[in-house]
Tab-separated table of C-alpha atoms and ligand atoms in Angstrom:
chain	number	residue	atom	x	y	z
A	79	UNK	CA	7.029	9.922	-12.253
A	80	UNK	CA	5.406	6.528	-11.845
A	81	UNK	CA	6.533	3.793	-14.181
A	82	UNK	CA	2.957	2.515	-14.104
A	83	UNK	CA	-0.433	4.203	-14.169
A	84	UNK	CA	-1.503	2.740	-10.848
A	85	UNK	CA	-4.385	5.203	-10.393
A	86	UNK	CA	-4.556	8.235	-12.698
A	87	UNK	CA	-7.070	10.438	-14.506
A	88	UNK	CA	-7.219	9.819	-18.239
A	89	UNK	CA	-9.819	10.904	-20.822
A	90	UNK	CA	-12.196	12.020	-18.065
A	91	UNK	CA	-12.130	8.626	-16.347
A	92	UNK	CA	-10.166	6.835	-13.627
A	93	UNK	CA	-7.506	4.672	-15.241
A	94	UNK	CA	-5.773	1.855	-13.367
A	95	UNK	CA	-3.457	-0.977	-14.268
A	96	UNK	CA	-5.186	-4.303	-13.576
A	97	UNK	CA	-2.742	-5.721	-11.009
A	98	UNK	CA	-4.598	-9.058	-10.937
A	99	UNK	CA	-3.077	-9.908	-14.315
A	100	UNK	CA	0.549	-9.218	-13.425
A	101	UNK	CA	3.157	-10.402	-14.183
A	102	UNK	CA	1.684	-11.896	-17.366
A	103	UNK	CA	-0.176	-8.948	-18.854
A	104	UNK	CA	-0.077	-5.160	-18.518
A	105	UNK	CA	-3.722	-4.195	-19.032
A	106	UNK	CA	-5.283	-0.827	-18.148
A	107	UNK	CA	-8.938	-0.469	-17.147
A	108	UNK	CA	-11.066	2.679	-16.998
A	109	UNK	CA	-13.804	3.502	-14.478
A	110	UNK	CA	-16.734	5.946	-14.583
A	111	UNK	CA	-18.251	5.885	-11.085
A	112	UNK	CA	-17.489	5.530	-7.375
A	113	UNK	CA	-19.118	2.116	-7.278
A	114	UNK	CA	-16.954	0.862	-10.156
A	115	UNK	CA	-13.839	2.133	-8.380
A	116	UNK	CA	-15.021	0.542	-5.096
A	117	UNK	CA	-15.426	-2.802	-6.896
A	118	UNK	CA	-11.935	-2.411	-8.367
A	119	UNK	CA	-10.497	-1.826	-4.876
A	120	UNK	CA	-12.384	-4.810	-3.407
A	121	UNK	CA	-11.388	-7.059	-6.331
A	122	UNK	CA	-7.687	-6.052	-6.107
A	123	UNK	CA	-7.401	-4.325	-9.492
A	124	UNK	CA	-5.612	-1.737	-7.376
A	125	UNK	CA	-4.167	-2.545	-3.940
A	126	UNK	CA	-1.555	-1.230	-1.512
A	127	UNK	CA	-2.534	1.436	1.018
A	128	UNK	CA	-1.426	4.695	-0.687
A	129	UNK	CA	-2.597	3.457	-4.113
A	130	UNK	CA	-6.014	2.667	-2.596
A	131	UNK	CA	-6.061	6.225	-1.210
A	132	UNK	CA	-5.335	7.695	-4.667
A	133	UNK	CA	-7.897	5.460	-6.356
A	134	UNK	CA	-10.475	6.517	-3.753
A	135	UNK	CA	-9.801	10.213	-4.369
A	136	UNK	CA	-10.180	9.773	-8.127
A	137	UNK	CA	-13.287	7.670	-7.456
A	138	UNK	CA	-14.848	10.638	-5.631
A	139	UNK	CA	-13.857	12.975	-8.479
A	140	UNK	CA	-15.354	10.740	-11.168
A	141	UNK	CA	-18.542	10.344	-9.121
A	142	UNK	CA	-18.924	14.123	-8.931
A	143	UNK	CA	-18.462	14.332	-12.702
A	144	UNK	CA	-21.054	11.586	-13.238
A	145	UNK	CA	-23.628	13.139	-10.940
A	146	UNK	CA	-23.101	16.630	-12.368
A	147	UNK	CA	-23.699	15.210	-15.863
A	148	UNK	CA	-27.003	13.703	-14.682
A	149	UNK	CA	-28.142	17.220	-13.696
A	150	UNK	CA	-29.738	16.271	-10.362
A	151	UNK	CA	-29.238	19.449	-8.284
A	152	UNK	CA	-31.642	18.355	-5.545
A	153	UNK	CA	-30.025	14.994	-5.039
A	154	UNK	CA	-26.431	16.152	-5.335
A	155	UNK	CA	-25.275	15.687	-1.745
A	156	UNK	CA	-27.225	12.453	-1.127
A	157	UNK	CA	-25.875	10.927	-4.330
A	158	UNK	CA	-22.302	11.898	-3.441
A	159	UNK	CA	-22.726	10.565	0.109
A	160	UNK	CA	-23.883	7.228	-1.267
A	161	UNK	CA	-20.894	6.955	-3.641
A	162	UNK	CA	-18.463	7.878	-0.881
A	163	UNK	CA	-20.014	5.361	1.504
A	164	UNK	CA	-19.631	2.642	-1.143
A	165	UNK	CA	-15.949	3.526	-1.432
A	166	UNK	CA	-15.553	3.601	2.373
A	167	UNK	CA	-16.832	0.037	2.653
A	168	UNK	CA	-14.657	-1.478	-0.074
A	169	UNK	CA	-11.695	-2.566	2.093
A	170	UNK	CA	-11.328	-2.048	5.858
A	171	UNK	CA	-7.654	-2.164	6.840
A	172	UNK	CA	-5.720	0.419	4.774
A	173	UNK	CA	-6.507	3.710	6.492
A	174	UNK	CA	-5.538	5.717	3.396
A	175	UNK	CA	-8.977	4.970	2.005
A	176	UNK	CA	-10.802	6.779	4.844
A	177	UNK	CA	-8.033	9.395	4.915
A	178	UNK	CA	-8.658	10.264	1.240
A	179	UNK	CA	-12.433	10.464	1.765
A	180	UNK	CA	-11.978	12.678	4.819
A	181	UNK	CA	-9.765	14.980	2.773
A	182	UNK	CA	-12.285	15.228	-0.106
A	183	UNK	CA	-15.411	15.643	2.063
A	184	UNK	CA	-14.854	19.250	3.275
A	185	UNK	CA	-14.254	20.406	-0.321
A	186	UNK	CA	-17.602	18.980	-1.306
A	187	UNK	CA	-19.187	21.174	1.335
A	188	UNK	CA	-17.130	24.356	0.886
A	189	UNK	CA	-16.974	24.618	-2.925
A	190	UNK	CA	-19.748	26.215	-5.024
A	191	UNK	CA	-21.733	23.345	-6.571
A	192	UNK	CA	-20.791	24.129	-10.182
A	193	UNK	CA	-17.072	24.028	-9.310
A	194	UNK	CA	-17.158	20.814	-7.245
A	195	UNK	CA	-16.171	18.297	-9.965
A	196	UNK	CA	-13.161	20.390	-11.005
A	197	UNK	CA	-12.088	21.046	-7.407
A	198	UNK	CA	-12.351	17.375	-6.403
A	199	UNK	CA	-10.339	16.315	-9.418
A	200	UNK	CA	-7.684	18.878	-8.542
A	201	UNK	CA	-7.524	17.505	-4.981
A	202	UNK	CA	-7.244	13.911	-6.209
A	203	UNK	CA	-4.350	14.971	-8.408
A	204	UNK	CA	-2.762	16.763	-5.418
A	205	UNK	CA	-3.030	13.541	-3.398
A	206	UNK	CA	-1.372	11.587	-6.208
A	207	UNK	CA	1.515	14.026	-6.639
A	208	UNK	CA	2.041	14.418	-2.878
A	209	UNK	CA	2.214	10.652	-2.498
A	210	UNK	CA	4.975	10.387	-5.099
A	211	UNK	CA	6.905	13.167	-3.340
A	212	UNK	CA	6.442	11.476	0.056
A	213	UNK	CA	7.724	8.192	-1.356
A	214	UNK	CA	10.800	9.914	-2.761
A	215	UNK	CA	11.523	11.578	0.589
A	216	UNK	CA	10.954	8.334	2.524
A	217	UNK	CA	13.238	6.582	0.075
A	218	UNK	CA	16.052	9.041	0.676
A	219	UNK	CA	15.628	9.082	4.480
A	220	UNK	CA	15.261	5.321	4.689
A	221	UNK	CA	18.296	4.584	2.528
A	222	UNK	CA	20.463	6.733	4.812
A	223	UNK	CA	19.811	4.542	7.869
A	224	UNK	CA	20.441	1.167	6.218
A	225	UNK	CA	23.453	-0.911	7.270
A	226	UNK	CA	26.470	-0.727	4.936
A	227	UNK	CA	28.340	-4.041	4.719
A	228	UNK	CA	31.763	-3.421	3.207
A	229	UNK	CA	32.580	-6.892	1.918
A	230	UNK	CA	29.377	-7.797	0.044
A	231	UNK	CA	26.164	-6.323	-1.347
A	232	UNK	CA	23.632	-4.980	1.171
A	233	UNK	CA	20.956	-7.663	1.464
A	234	UNK	CA	17.398	-6.422	2.090
A	235	UNK	CA	14.334	-8.571	2.736
A	236	UNK	CA	10.859	-7.283	1.937
A	237	UNK	CA	7.375	-8.751	2.335
A	238	UNK	CA	4.309	-8.232	0.127
A	239	UNK	CA	4.449	-5.346	-2.357
A	240	UNK	CA	5.033	-1.850	-1.007
A	241	UNK	CA	6.301	-0.585	-4.325
A	242	UNK	CA	5.373	1.759	-7.157
A	243	UNK	CA	2.396	-0.540	-7.697
A	244	UNK	CA	1.166	0.030	-4.142
A	245	UNK	CA	1.512	3.834	-4.222
A	246	UNK	CA	1.113	6.645	-6.744
A	247	UNK	CA	4.673	5.773	-7.795
A	248	UNK	CA	8.175	4.874	-6.496
A	249	UNK	CA	6.935	2.960	-3.451
A	250	UNK	CA	7.427	3.090	0.310
A	251	UNK	CA	9.542	0.017	1.204
A	252	UNK	CA	10.585	-0.366	-2.443
A	253	UNK	CA	11.196	3.395	-2.509
A	254	UNK	CA	13.788	2.855	0.230
A	255	UNK	CA	15.227	0.004	-1.832
A	256	UNK	CA	15.314	2.137	-5.020
A	257	UNK	CA	17.024	4.963	-3.120
A	258	UNK	CA	19.471	2.462	-1.563
A	259	UNK	CA	20.424	1.287	-5.025
A	260	UNK	CA	21.207	4.909	-5.970
A	261	UNK	CA	22.963	5.750	-2.681
A	262	UNK	CA	24.783	2.528	-1.840
A	263	UNK	CA	24.989	0.863	-5.231
A	264	UNK	CA	25.520	-2.787	-4.554
A	265	UNK	CA	22.275	-4.190	-3.139
A	266	UNK	CA	20.386	-7.457	-3.257
A	267	UNK	CA	16.718	-8.003	-2.425
A	268	UNK	CA	15.019	-11.088	-1.011
A	269	UNK	CA	11.303	-10.836	-1.850
A	270	UNK	CA	8.942	-13.068	0.135
A	271	UNK	CA	6.293	-14.739	-2.018
A	272	UNK	CA	3.421	-13.568	0.276
A	273	UNK	CA	0.866	-16.375	0.321
A	274	UNK	CA	-1.991	-16.502	-0.420
A	275	UNK	CA	-2.265	-13.604	-2.890
A	276	UNK	CA	1.369	-13.727	-4.036
A	277	UNK	CA	2.022	-9.982	-4.086
A	278	UNK	CA	5.730	-10.673	-3.495
A	279	UNK	CA	6.060	-13.199	-6.295
A	280	UNK	CA	3.759	-11.568	-8.833
A	281	UNK	CA	4.305	-7.862	-8.149
A	282	UNK	CA	7.461	-7.112	-6.134
A	283	UNK	CA	9.779	-9.364	-8.087
A	284	UNK	CA	8.258	-8.130	-11.379
A	285	UNK	CA	8.622	-4.477	-10.367
A	286	UNK	CA	12.189	-4.821	-9.065
A	287	UNK	CA	13.398	-6.819	-12.052
A	288	UNK	CA	11.925	-4.158	-14.346
A	289	UNK	CA	14.157	-1.699	-12.464
A	290	UNK	CA	17.221	-3.917	-12.846
A	291	UNK	CA	17.510	-4.698	-9.110
A	292	UNK	CA	19.001	-8.081	-8.155
A	293	UNK	CA	16.021	-9.963	-6.674
A	294	UNK	CA	15.690	-13.439	-5.185
A	295	UNK	CA	12.238	-14.900	-4.519
A	296	UNK	CA	11.559	-16.920	-1.342
A	297	UNK	CA	8.437	-18.703	-0.182
A	298	UNK	CA	7.304	-17.331	3.161
A	299	UNK	CA	8.371	-20.434	5.100
A	300	UNK	CA	12.008	-19.970	4.002
A	301	UNK	CA	12.446	-16.715	5.899
A	302	UNK	CA	13.783	-18.206	9.166
A	303	UNK	CA	16.242	-20.460	7.384
A	304	UNK	CA	17.597	-17.686	5.161
A	305	UNK	CA	17.965	-15.333	8.147
A	306	UNK	CA	19.714	-18.013	10.199
A	307	UNK	CA	22.328	-18.327	7.432
A	308	UNK	CA	23.256	-14.646	7.906
A	309	UNK	CA	21.968	-13.723	4.460
A	310	UNK	CA	19.787	-10.754	5.494
A	311	UNK	CA	21.148	-7.400	6.727
A	312	UNK	CA	17.846	-5.573	7.129
A	313	UNK	CA	14.096	-6.017	6.610
A	314	UNK	CA	12.117	-3.151	5.030
A	315	UNK	CA	8.326	-3.363	4.708
A	316	UNK	CA	5.395	-1.004	4.149
A	317	UNK	CA	2.227	-0.619	6.202
A	318	UNK	CA	-1.531	-0.422	5.661
A	319	UNK	CA	-2.242	1.329	8.930
A	320	UNK	CA	-0.007	2.283	11.821
A	321	UNK	CA	-1.678	2.808	15.194
A	322	UNK	CA	-0.831	5.846	17.315
A	323	UNK	CA	1.660	3.802	19.387
A	324	UNK	CA	3.578	2.446	16.372
A	325	UNK	CA	1.919	-0.976	16.112
A	326	UNK	CA	1.940	-1.857	12.425
A	327	UNK	CA	-0.765	-3.520	10.352
A	328	UNK	CA	0.738	-4.951	7.193
A	329	UNK	CA	0.278	-7.956	4.923
A	330	UNK	CA	-0.258	-11.294	6.642
A	331	UNK	CA	3.111	-12.830	7.498
A	332	UNK	CA	4.788	-9.529	8.361
A	333	UNK	CA	4.531	-10.273	12.091
A	334	UNK	CA	6.272	-13.625	11.580
A	335	UNK	CA	9.070	-11.916	9.651
A	336	UNK	CA	9.440	-9.310	12.443
A	337	UNK	CA	9.682	-11.989	15.165
A	338	UNK	CA	12.302	-13.848	13.147
A	339	UNK	CA	14.206	-10.604	12.508
A	340	UNK	CA	14.310	-9.969	16.284
A	341	UNK	CA	15.549	-13.533	16.876
A	342	UNK	CA	18.411	-12.940	14.430
A	343	UNK	CA	19.226	-9.321	15.454
A	344	UNK	CA	18.220	-7.980	12.058
A	345	UNK	CA	16.848	-4.393	11.970
A	346	UNK	CA	13.148	-4.289	11.025
A	347	UNK	CA	12.198	-1.021	9.301
A	348	UNK	CA	8.689	0.124	8.355
A	349	UNK	CA	8.224	2.810	5.694
A	350	UNK	CA	4.888	4.604	5.486
A	351	UNK	CA	3.586	8.140	4.864
A	352	UNK	CA	1.696	10.125	7.517
A	353	UNK	CA	-1.507	9.313	5.590
A	354	UNK	CA	-1.054	5.721	6.809
A	355	UNK	CA	-0.779	6.677	10.498
A	356	UNK	CA	-4.093	6.477	12.364
A	357	UNK	CA	-3.866	8.646	15.471
A	358	UNK	CA	-7.476	7.777	16.353
A	359	UNK	CA	-6.523	4.147	16.984
A	360	UNK	CA	-4.350	3.940	20.117
A	361	UNK	CA	-2.826	0.520	19.394
A	362	UNK	CA	-2.922	-2.366	16.951
A	363	UNK	CA	-5.780	-4.175	18.709
A	364	UNK	CA	-8.187	-1.546	17.308
A	365	UNK	CA	-7.183	-2.022	13.663
A	366	UNK	CA	-9.795	-3.942	11.637
A	367	UNK	CA	-8.276	-6.940	9.890
A	368	UNK	CA	-9.838	-7.811	6.548
A	369	UNK	CA	-10.861	-11.461	6.139
A	370	UNK	CA	-10.731	-12.345	2.443
A	371	UNK	CA	-12.504	-15.119	0.492
A	372	UNK	CA	-11.624	-18.740	1.326
A	373	UNK	CA	-10.826	-19.659	-2.267
A	374	UNK	CA	-7.664	-17.523	-2.114
A	375	UNK	CA	-6.373	-20.171	0.333
A	376	UNK	CA	-7.937	-23.343	-1.076
A	377	UNK	CA	-6.754	-22.453	-4.585
A	378	UNK	CA	-3.405	-21.417	-5.986
A	379	UNK	CA	-3.434	-19.454	-9.245
A	380	UNK	CA	-6.986	-20.614	-9.967
A	381	UNK	CA	-6.338	-24.317	-9.292
A	382	UNK	CA	-7.738	-26.094	-6.199
A	383	UNK	CA	-4.951	-27.200	-3.845
A	384	UNK	CA	-7.023	-28.352	-0.807
A	385	UNK	CA	-9.857	-30.852	-0.355
A	386	UNK	CA	-13.480	-29.704	-0.489
A	387	UNK	CA	-14.943	-29.163	2.987
A	388	UNK	CA	-11.763	-28.105	4.777
A	389	UNK	CA	-12.132	-25.140	7.155
A	390	UNK	CA	-10.283	-21.997	6.070
A	391	UNK	CA	-9.111	-18.721	7.602
A	392	UNK	CA	-7.870	-15.909	5.404
A	393	UNK	CA	-6.910	-12.822	7.443
A	394	UNK	CA	-5.233	-10.524	4.919
A	395	UNK	CA	-3.170	-8.568	7.456
A	396	UNK	CA	-1.514	-8.987	10.832
A	397	UNK	CA	-0.228	-6.661	13.539
A	398	UNK	CA	3.450	-6.262	14.334
A	399	UNK	CA	3.830	-4.729	17.813
A	400	UNK	CA	5.873	-1.519	17.940
A	401	UNK	CA	8.439	-3.229	20.187
A	402	UNK	CA	9.579	-5.299	17.184
A	403	UNK	CA	10.015	-2.229	14.957
A	404	UNK	CA	13.546	-0.819	14.849
A	405	UNK	CA	12.474	2.395	13.106
A	406	UNK	CA	9.670	3.869	11.077
A	407	UNK	CA	10.430	6.013	8.059
A	408	UNK	CA	7.975	8.765	7.126
A	409	UNK	CA	8.208	11.783	4.834
A	410	UNK	CA	8.563	13.891	7.991
A	411	UNK	CA	11.512	11.951	9.339
A	412	UNK	CA	12.793	8.697	10.786
A	413	UNK	CA	11.494	7.560	14.198
A	414	UNK	CA	13.665	4.978	15.952
A	415	UNK	CA	11.925	2.736	18.531
A	416	UNK	CA	8.488	4.251	17.792
A	417	UNK	CA	6.024	5.031	20.581
A	418	UNK	CA	2.942	7.236	21.020
A	419	UNK	CA	4.834	10.390	22.047
A	420	UNK	CA	7.342	10.191	19.187
A	421	UNK	CA	4.638	9.513	16.588
A	422	UNK	CA	2.460	12.367	17.846
A	423	UNK	CA	5.421	14.728	17.354
A	424	UNK	CA	5.489	13.950	13.627
A	425	UNK	CA	2.150	15.732	13.260
A	426	UNK	CA	3.136	18.909	15.143
B	45	LIG	O1	-3.744	-6.657	0.246
B	45	LIG	P1	-2.813	-5.636	-0.321
B	45	LIG	O2	-2.055	-6.117	-1.506
B	45	LIG	O3	-3.532	-4.321	-0.565
B	45	LIG	O4	-1.763	-5.374	0.841
B	45	LIG	C1	-0.720	-4.446	0.621
B	45	LIG	C2	0.247	-4.390	1.730
B	45	LIG	O5	0.123	-5.054	2.722
B	45	LIG	C3	1.387	-3.389	1.600
B	45	LIG	O6	2.519	-3.857	2.254
B	45	LIG	C4	0.961	-2.065	2.228
B	45	LIG	O7	-0.244	-1.603	1.682
B	45	LIG	C5	1.979	-1.019	2.090
B	45	LIG	S1	1.945	-0.349	0.462
B	45	LIG	C6	3.022	0.911	0.277
């Protein structure tokens, strides 16, 4: 289903496309342990909340295989706990990582030891396939609520990469865009560059062009100007973690886009599966925001673009308050004007 092997099981190992090399090279890497997969998550070989969840699940499965092969029956649970803890600490914001671990953990305890590696692998594969299905459903539901201009193509802005590359396949925000292309036909996408890591420029525009979707790249500071010219009908983004009240953590810059969308009366839609909703965190203030290395800001594509000694901040995500969100799209339905009560209902 996926056009890319974002995180799959191949030849008894975890196989992932190295997203750091896109759009120049399509290289696949293979991993044999939880700590290798954790490094790959931290180093951005794989990124995007649902894709991180899938990679984590396969990381647990490959760790079980590795430990079983070592034949250490007495150390089995301690060794697995260590591998899972390493995965848990790899990146803090996308809740899908903890969600995947929490889904694998009970199986580790309830399955006879000799069957654990097979059972964990089966569960990781379930997570992967379910994610693709969720993306397809979100795509269909999201496309149905988009505006339909009659005199010109529907113009959609997106931020960061919430595409096939960020999920097990098809994408959340880009899933809505793919479904809109099928449902509405004439669409146009404005992809924000997404400084400093350039997910919009390197990944979203690459992925959409591969799919034949009309895509225009903007730097992040062009968003207000382009909106003020009436060029955007709707914004659709993904999320790394949604708090119980509908506050949305997503890639840095999303909040700015949401404020500008409000200013220009443009609907702001967030697409994310239930695995990205964190009911334990009442609002966005409780979501941990990852601070990434300074050289992502002082350098652009490997070349220094700021003087030595300058102070740097590099928060990788920001929080968009629920009041700026027109609707959230999940695989269980669309929630307009999200709040705690409406989100809780999705889980009933
Ligand atoms: O730092 P990244 O590239 O992992 O951040 C990804 C995002 O912010 C995406 O928008 C989000 O994970 C949604 S992916 C369907």
